[in-house]
PDB file of C-alpha atoms (C1' of nucleotides) in Angstrom:
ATOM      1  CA  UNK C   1      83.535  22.579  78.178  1.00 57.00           C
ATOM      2  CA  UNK C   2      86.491  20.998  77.503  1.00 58.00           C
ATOM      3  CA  UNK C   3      88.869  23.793  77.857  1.00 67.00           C
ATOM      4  CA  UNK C   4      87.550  26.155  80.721  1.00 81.00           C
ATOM      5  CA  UNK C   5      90.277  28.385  80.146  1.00 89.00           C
ATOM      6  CA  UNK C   6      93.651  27.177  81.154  1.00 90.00           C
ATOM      7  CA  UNK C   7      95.560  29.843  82.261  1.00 93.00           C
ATOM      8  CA  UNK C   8      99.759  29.996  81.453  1.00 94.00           C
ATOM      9  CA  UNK C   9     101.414  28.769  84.579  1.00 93.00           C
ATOM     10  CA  UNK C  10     105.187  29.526  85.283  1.00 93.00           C
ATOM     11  CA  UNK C  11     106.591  26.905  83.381  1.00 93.00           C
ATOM     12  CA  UNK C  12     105.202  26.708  80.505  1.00 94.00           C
ATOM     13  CA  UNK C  13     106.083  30.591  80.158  1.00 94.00           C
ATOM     14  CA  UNK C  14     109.805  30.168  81.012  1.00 94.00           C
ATOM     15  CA  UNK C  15     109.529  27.239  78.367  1.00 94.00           C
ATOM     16  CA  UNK C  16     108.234  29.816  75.441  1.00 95.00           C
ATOM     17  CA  UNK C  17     110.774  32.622  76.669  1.00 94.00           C
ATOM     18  CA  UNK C  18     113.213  30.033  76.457  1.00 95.00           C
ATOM     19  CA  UNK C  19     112.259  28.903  73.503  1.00 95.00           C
ATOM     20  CA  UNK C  20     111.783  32.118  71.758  1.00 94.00           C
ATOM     21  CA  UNK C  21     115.695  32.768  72.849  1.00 95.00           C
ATOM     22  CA  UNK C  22     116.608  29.493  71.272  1.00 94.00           C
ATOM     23  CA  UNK C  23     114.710  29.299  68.069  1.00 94.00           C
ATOM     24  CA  UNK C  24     113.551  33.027  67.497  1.00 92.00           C
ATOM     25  CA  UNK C  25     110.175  34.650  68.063  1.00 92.00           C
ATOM     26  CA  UNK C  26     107.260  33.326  65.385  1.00 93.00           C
ATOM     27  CA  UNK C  27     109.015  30.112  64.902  1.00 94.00           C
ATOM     28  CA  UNK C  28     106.045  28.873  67.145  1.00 95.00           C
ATOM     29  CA  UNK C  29     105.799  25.128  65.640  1.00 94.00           C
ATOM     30  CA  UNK C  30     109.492  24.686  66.014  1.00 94.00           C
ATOM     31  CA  UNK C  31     109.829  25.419  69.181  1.00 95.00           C
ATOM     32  CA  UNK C  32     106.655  23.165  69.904  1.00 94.00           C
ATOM     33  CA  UNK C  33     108.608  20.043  67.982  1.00 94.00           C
ATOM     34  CA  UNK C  34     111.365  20.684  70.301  1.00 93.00           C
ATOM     35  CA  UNK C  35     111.243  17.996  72.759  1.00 94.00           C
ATOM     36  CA  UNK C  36     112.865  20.087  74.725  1.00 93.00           C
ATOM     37  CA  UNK C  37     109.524  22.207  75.446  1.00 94.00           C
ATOM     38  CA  UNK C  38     106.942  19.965  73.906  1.00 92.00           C
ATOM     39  CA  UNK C  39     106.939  18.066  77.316  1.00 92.00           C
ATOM     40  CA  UNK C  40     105.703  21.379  78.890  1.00 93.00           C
ATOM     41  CA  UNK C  41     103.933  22.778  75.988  1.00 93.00           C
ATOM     42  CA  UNK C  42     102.278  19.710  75.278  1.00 92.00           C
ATOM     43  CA  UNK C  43      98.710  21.120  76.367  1.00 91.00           C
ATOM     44  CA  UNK C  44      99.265  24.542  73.480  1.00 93.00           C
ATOM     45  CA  UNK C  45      98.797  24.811  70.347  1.00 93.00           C
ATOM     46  CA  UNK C  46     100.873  27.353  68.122  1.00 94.00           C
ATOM     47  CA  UNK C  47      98.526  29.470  68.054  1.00 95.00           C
ATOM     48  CA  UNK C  48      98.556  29.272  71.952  1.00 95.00           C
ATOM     49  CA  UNK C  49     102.597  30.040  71.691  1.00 95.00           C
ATOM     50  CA  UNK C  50     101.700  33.390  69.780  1.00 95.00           C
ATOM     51  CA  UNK C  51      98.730  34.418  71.851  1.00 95.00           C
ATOM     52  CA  UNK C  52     100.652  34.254  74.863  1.00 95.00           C
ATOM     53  CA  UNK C  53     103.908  35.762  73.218  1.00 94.00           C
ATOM     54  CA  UNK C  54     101.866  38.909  72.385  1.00 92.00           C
ATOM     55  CA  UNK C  55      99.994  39.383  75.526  1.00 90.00           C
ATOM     56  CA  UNK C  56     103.449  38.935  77.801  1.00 90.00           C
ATOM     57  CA  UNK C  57     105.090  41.381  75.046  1.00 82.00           C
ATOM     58  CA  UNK C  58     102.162  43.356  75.749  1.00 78.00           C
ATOM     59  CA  UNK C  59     101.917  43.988  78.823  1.00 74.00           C
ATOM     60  CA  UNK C  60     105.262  44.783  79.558  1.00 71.00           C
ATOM     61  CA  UNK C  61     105.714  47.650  77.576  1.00 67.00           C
ATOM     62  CA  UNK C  62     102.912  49.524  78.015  1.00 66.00           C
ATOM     63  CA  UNK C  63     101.962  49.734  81.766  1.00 58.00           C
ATOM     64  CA  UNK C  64      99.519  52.530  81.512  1.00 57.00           C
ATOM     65  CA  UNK C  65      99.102  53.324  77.532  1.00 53.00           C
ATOM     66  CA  UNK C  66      97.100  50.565  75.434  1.00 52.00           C
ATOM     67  CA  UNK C  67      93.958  52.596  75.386  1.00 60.00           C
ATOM     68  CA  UNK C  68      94.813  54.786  73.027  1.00 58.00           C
ATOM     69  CA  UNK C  69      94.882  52.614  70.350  1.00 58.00           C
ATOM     70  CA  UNK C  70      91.482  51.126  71.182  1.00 57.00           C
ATOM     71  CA  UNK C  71      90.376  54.211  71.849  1.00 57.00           C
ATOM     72  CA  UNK C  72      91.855  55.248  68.581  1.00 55.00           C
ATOM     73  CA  UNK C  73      89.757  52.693  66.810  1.00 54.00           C
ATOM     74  CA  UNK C  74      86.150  52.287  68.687  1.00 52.00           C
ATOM     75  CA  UNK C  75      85.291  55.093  70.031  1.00 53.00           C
ATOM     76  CA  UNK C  76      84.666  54.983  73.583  1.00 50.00           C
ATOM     77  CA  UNK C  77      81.002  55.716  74.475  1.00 52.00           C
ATOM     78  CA  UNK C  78      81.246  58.218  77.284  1.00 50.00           C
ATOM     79  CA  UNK C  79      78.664  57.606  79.677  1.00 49.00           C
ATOM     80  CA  UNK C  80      76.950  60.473  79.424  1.00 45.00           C
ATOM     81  CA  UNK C  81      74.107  59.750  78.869  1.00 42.00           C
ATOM     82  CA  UNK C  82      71.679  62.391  79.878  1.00 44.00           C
ATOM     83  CA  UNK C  83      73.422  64.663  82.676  1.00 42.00           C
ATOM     84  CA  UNK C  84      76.365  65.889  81.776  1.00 36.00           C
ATOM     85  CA  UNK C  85      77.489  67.447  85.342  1.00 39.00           C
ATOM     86  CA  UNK C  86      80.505  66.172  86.672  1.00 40.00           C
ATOM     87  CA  UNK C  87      83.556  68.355  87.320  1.00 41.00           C
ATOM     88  CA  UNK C  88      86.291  66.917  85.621  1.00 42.00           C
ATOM     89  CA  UNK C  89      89.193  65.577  88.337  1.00 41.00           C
ATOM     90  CA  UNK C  90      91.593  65.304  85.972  1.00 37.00           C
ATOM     91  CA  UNK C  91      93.857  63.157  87.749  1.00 42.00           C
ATOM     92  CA  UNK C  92      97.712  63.584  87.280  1.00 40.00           C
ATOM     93  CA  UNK C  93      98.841  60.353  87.149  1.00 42.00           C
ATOM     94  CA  UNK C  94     102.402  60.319  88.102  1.00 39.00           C
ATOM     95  CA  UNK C  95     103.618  57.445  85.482  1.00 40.00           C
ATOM     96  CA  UNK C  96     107.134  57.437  86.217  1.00 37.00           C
ATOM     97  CA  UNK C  97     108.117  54.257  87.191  1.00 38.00           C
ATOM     98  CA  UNK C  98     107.638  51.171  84.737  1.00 40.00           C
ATOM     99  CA  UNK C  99     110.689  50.242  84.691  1.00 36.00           C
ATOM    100  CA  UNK C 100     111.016  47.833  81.869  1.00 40.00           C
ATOM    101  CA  UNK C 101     113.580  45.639  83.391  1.00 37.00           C
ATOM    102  CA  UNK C 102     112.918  43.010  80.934  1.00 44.00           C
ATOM    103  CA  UNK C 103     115.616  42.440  78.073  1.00 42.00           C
ATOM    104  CA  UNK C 104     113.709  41.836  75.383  1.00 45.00           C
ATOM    105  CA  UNK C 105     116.719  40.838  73.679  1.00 42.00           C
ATOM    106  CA  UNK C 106     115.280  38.502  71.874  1.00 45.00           C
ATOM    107  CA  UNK C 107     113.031  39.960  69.058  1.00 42.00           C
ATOM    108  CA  UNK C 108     114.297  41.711  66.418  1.00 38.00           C
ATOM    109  CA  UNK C 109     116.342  40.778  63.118  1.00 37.00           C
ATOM    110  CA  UNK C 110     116.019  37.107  64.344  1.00 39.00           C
ATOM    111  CA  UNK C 111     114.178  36.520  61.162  1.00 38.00           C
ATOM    112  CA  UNK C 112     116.179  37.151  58.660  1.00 39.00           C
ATOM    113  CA  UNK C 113     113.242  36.497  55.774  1.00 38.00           C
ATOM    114  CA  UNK C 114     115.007  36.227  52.948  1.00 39.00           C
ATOM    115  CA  UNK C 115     112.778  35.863  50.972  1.00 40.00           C
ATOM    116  CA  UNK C 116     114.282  36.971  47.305  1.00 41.00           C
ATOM    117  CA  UNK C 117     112.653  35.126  44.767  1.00 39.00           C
ATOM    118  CA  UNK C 118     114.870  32.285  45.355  1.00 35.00           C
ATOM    119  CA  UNK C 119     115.473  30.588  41.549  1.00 36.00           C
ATOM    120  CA  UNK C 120     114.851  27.266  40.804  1.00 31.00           C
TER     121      UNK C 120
ATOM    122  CA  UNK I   1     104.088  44.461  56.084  1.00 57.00           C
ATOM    123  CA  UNK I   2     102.841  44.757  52.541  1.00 63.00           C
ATOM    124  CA  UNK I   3      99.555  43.548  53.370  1.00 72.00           C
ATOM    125  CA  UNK I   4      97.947  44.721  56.612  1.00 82.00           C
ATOM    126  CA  UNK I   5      95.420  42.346  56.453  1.00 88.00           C
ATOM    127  CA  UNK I   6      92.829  43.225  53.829  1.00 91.00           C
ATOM    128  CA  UNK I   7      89.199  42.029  55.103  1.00 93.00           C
ATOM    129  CA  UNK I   8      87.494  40.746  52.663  1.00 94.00           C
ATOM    130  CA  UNK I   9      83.908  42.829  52.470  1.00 93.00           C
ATOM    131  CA  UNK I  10      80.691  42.059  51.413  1.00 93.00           C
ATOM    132  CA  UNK I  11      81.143  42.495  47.252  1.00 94.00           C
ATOM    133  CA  UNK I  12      84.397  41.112  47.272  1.00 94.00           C
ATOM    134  CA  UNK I  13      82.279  37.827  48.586  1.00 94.00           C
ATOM    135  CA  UNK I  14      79.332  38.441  46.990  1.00 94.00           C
ATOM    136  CA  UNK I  15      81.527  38.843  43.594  1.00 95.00           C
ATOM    137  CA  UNK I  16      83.842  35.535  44.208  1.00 95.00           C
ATOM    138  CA  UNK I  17      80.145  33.418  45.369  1.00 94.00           C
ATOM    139  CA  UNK I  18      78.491  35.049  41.758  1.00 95.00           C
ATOM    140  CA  UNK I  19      81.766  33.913  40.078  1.00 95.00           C
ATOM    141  CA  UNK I  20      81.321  30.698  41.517  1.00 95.00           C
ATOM    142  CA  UNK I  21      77.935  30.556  40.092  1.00 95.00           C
ATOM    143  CA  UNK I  22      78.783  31.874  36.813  1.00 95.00           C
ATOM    144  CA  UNK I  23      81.959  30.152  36.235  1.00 95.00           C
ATOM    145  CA  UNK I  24      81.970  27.020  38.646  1.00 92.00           C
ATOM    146  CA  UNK I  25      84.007  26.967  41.248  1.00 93.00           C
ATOM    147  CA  UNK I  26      87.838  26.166  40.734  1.00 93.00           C
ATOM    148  CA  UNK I  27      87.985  28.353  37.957  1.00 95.00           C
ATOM    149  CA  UNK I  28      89.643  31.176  39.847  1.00 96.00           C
ATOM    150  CA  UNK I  29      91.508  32.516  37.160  1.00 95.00           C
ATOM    151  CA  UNK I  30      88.242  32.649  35.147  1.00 96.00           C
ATOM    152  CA  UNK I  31      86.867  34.798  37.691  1.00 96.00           C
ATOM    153  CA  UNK I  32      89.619  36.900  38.616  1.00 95.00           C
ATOM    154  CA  UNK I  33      89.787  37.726  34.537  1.00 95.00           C
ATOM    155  CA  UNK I  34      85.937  38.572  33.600  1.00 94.00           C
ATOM    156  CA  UNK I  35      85.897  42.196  33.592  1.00 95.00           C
ATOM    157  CA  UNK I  36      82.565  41.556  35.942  1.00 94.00           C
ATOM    158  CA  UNK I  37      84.350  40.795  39.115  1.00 95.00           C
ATOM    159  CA  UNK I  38      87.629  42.209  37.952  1.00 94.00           C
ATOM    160  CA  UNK I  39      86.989  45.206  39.270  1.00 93.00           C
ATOM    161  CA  UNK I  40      85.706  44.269  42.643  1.00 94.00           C
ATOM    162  CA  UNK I  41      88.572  41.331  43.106  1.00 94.00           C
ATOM    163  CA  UNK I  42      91.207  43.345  40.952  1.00 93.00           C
ATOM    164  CA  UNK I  43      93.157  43.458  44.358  1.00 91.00           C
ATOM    165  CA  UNK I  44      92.819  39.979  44.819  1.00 94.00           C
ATOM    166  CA  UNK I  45      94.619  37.072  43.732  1.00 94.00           C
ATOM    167  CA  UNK I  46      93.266  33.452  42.350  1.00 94.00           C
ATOM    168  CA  UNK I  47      95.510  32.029  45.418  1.00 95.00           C
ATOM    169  CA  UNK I  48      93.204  34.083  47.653  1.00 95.00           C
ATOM    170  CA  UNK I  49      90.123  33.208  45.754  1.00 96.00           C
ATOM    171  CA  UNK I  50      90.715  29.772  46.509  1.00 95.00           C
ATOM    172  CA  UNK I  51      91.698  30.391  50.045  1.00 95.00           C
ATOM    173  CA  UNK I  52      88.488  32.409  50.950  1.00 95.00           C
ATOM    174  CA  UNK I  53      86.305  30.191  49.182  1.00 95.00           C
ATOM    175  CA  UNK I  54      87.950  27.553  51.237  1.00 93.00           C
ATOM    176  CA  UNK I  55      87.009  29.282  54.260  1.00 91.00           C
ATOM    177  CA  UNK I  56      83.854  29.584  53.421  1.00 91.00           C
ATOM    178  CA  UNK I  57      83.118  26.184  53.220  1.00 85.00           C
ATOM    179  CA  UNK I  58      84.514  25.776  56.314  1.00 82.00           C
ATOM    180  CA  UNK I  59      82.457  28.188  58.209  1.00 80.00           C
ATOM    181  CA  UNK I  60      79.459  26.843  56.559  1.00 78.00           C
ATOM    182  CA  UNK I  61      79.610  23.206  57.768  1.00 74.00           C
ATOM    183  CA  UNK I  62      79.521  24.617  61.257  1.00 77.00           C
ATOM    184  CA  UNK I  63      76.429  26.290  62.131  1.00 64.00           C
ATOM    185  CA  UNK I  64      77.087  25.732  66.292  1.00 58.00           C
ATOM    186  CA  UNK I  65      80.685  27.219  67.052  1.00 60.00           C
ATOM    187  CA  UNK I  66      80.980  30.835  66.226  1.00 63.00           C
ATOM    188  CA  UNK I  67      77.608  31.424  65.376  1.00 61.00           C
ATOM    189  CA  UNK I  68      75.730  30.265  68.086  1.00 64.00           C
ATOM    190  CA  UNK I  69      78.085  31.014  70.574  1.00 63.00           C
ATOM    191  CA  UNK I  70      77.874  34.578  69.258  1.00 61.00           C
ATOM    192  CA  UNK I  71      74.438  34.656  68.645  1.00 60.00           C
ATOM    193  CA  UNK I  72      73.871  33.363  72.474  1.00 59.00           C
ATOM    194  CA  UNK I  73      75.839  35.934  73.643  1.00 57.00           C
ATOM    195  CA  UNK I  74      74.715  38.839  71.607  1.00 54.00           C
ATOM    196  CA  UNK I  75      71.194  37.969  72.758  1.00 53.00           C
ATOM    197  CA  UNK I  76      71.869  37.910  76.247  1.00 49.00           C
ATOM    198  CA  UNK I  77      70.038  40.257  78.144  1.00 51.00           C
ATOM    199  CA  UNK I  78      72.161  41.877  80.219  1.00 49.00           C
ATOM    200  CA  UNK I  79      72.404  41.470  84.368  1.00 48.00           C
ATOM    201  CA  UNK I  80      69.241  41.852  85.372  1.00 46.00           C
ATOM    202  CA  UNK I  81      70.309  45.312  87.488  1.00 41.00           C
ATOM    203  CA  UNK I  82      69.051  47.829  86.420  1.00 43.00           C
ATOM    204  CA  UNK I  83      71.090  50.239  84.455  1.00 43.00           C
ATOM    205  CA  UNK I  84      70.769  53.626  82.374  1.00 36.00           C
ATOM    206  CA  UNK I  85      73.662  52.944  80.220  1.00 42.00           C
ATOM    207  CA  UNK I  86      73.837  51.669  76.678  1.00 42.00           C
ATOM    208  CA  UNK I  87      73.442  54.330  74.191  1.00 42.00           C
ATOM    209  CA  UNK I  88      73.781  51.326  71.727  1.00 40.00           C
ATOM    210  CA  UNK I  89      75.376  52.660  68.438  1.00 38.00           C
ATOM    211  CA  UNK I  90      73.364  51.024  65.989  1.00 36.00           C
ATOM    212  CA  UNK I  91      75.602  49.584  63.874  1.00 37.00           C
ATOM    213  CA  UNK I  92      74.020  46.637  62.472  1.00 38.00           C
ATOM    214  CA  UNK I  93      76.258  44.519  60.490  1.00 37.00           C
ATOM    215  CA  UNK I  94      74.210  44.241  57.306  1.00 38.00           C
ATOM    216  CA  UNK I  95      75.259  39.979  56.614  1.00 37.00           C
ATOM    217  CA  UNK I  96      72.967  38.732  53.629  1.00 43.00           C
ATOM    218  CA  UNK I  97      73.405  35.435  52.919  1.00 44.00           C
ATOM    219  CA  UNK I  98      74.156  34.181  49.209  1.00 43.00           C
ATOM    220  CA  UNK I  99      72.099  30.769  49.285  1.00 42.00           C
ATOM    221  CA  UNK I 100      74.301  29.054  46.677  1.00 43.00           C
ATOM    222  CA  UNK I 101      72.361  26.532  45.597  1.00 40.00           C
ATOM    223  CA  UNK I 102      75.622  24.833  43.820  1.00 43.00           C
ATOM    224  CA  UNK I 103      76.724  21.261  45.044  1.00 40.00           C
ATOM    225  CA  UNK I 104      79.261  22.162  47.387  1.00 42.00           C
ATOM    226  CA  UNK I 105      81.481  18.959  47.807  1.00 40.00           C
ATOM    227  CA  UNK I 106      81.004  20.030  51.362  1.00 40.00           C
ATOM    228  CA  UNK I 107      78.165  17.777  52.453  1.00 37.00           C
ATOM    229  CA  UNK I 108      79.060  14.483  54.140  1.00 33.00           C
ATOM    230  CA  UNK I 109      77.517  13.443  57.460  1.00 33.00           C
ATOM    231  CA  UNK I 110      75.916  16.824  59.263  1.00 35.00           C
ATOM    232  CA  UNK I 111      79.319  17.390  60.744  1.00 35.00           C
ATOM    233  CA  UNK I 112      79.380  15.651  64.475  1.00 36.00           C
ATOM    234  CA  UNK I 113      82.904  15.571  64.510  1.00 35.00           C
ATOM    235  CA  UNK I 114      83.637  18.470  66.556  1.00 35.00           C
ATOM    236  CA  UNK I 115      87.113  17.139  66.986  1.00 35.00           C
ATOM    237  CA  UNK I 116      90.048  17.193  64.995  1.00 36.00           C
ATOM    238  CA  UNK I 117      92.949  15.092  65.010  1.00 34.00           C
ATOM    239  CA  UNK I 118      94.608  15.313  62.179  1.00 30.00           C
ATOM    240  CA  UNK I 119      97.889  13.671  62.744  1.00 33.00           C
ATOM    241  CA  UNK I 120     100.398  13.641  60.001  1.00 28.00           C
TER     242      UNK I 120
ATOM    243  C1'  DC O   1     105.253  26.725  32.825  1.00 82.34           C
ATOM    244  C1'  DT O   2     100.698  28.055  34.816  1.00 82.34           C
ATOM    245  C1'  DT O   3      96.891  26.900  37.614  1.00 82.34           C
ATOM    246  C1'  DT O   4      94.419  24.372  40.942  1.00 82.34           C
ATOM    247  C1'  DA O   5      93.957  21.716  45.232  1.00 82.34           C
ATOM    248  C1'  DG O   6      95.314  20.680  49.688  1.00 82.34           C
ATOM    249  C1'  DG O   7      98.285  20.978  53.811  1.00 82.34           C
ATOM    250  C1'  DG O   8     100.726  24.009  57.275  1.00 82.34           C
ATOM    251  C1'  DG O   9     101.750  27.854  59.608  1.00 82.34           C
ATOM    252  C1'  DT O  10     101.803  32.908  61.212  1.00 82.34           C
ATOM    253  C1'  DA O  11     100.013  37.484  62.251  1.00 82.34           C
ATOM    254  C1'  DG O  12      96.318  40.264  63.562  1.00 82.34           C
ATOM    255  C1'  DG O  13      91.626  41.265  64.830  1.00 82.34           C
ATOM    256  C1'  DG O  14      87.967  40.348  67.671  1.00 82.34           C
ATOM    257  C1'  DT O  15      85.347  37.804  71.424  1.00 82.34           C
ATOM    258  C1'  DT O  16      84.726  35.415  75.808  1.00 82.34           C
ATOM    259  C1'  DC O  17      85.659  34.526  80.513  1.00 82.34           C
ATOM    260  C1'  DG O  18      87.634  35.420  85.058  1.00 82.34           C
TER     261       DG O  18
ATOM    262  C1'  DT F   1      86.571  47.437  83.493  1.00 82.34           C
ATOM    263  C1'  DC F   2      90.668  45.039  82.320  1.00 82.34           C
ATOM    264  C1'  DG F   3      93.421  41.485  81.153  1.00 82.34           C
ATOM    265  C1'  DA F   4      94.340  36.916  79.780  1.00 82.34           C
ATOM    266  C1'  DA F   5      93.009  33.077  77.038  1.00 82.34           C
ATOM    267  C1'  DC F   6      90.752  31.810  72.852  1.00 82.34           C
ATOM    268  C1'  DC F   7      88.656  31.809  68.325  1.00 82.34           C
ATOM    269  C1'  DC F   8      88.352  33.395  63.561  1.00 82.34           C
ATOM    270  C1'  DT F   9      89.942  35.435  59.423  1.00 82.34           C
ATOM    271  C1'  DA F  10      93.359  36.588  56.012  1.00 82.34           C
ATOM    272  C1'  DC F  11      97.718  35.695  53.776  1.00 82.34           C
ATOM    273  C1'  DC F  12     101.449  33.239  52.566  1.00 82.34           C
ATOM    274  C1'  DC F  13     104.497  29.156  51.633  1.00 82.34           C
ATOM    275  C1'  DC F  14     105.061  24.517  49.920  1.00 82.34           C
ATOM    276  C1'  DT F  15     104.078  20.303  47.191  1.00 82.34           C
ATOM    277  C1'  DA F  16     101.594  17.470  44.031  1.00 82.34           C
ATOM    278  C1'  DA F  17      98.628  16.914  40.297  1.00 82.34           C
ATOM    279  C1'  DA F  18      96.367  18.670  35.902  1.00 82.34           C
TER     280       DA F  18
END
DNA sequence: CTTTAGGGGTAGGGTTCG
DNA sequence: TCGAACCCTACCCCTAAA
């Protein structure tokens, strides 16, 4: 249909990195009014800028660990189904390297929130 | 967060559509006060009352986005290979359907617009 | 001042497609 | 199967009108 899936090319994800940096992550409409990266993010919508934000955040941290949650929550139908013969390689996996280079400098106490019952 | 995102269930709705029906609708406080659907909605505010019933609405006019997209999909037969998988949990959402036979200031033209460009 | 109505926007969950 | 893109729901804030 009309949007067959456009996938995030390079620019447009310096352009919300660089935005997040400038304006602070979840201000998603401001930095899409900036007209510094609304001629890049022209084609997203906010919701586009968060989606995106969460998936790079994502997969950065966890290289080998996002199952559990899922796991955590649906539980994941074995496929056993009838024979349940199968010798159990439990395979070592040797996660030592994901070496989060990234500076994820950026989130944090960016939003302040201060939200305390401000007085008219 | 203080609210992790409370889904609203099937009684909350039910309670807020029989509210409607009882009280008419914009009369959240009404609702939110009889000691009927103050238990169910006791967690709920009139502000979300309105908010979900607004949503409501919305979903109703359109009967061809998320339902039949879901329903096409949840109906698909599978690849046609042959497989011995699927223990298929049966958990069938129970979903009855209120008819609220109340005149929803919802009807206008069989919603064709499948576009929106609201511009400020 | 309280409530309702409508507009915006964000976060999270869940689904679809590659 | 997994991941990325996308859609939907809930919640909250703000402003104007009753």
């Amino acid at each position: 249909m009309g949007a067959p899936k456009q996938k995030w090319t390079a620019e447009e994800e310096a352009a919300l990195k660089a935005g997040v940096v400038k304006h602070g992550a979840g201000k998603w409409r401001t930095i899409l009014t900036d007209p510094e990266f609304s001629s890049v993010l022209r084609m997203r919508s906010n919701v586009d800028l968060k989606d995106k934000w969460r998936n790079i955040n994502v997969t950065a941290i966890w290289g080998s660990r996002q199952k559990a949650k899922l796991a955590l929550k649906k539980s994941l139908p074995p496929p056993k189904i009838d024979n349940i013969h199968m010798s159990s390689s439990i395979v070592v996996h040797h996660a030592e390297e994901v070496a989060v280079t990234k500076a994820s400098a950026v989130s944090g106490g960016t939003s302040s929130t201060s939200k305390e019952q401000i007085s008219s």
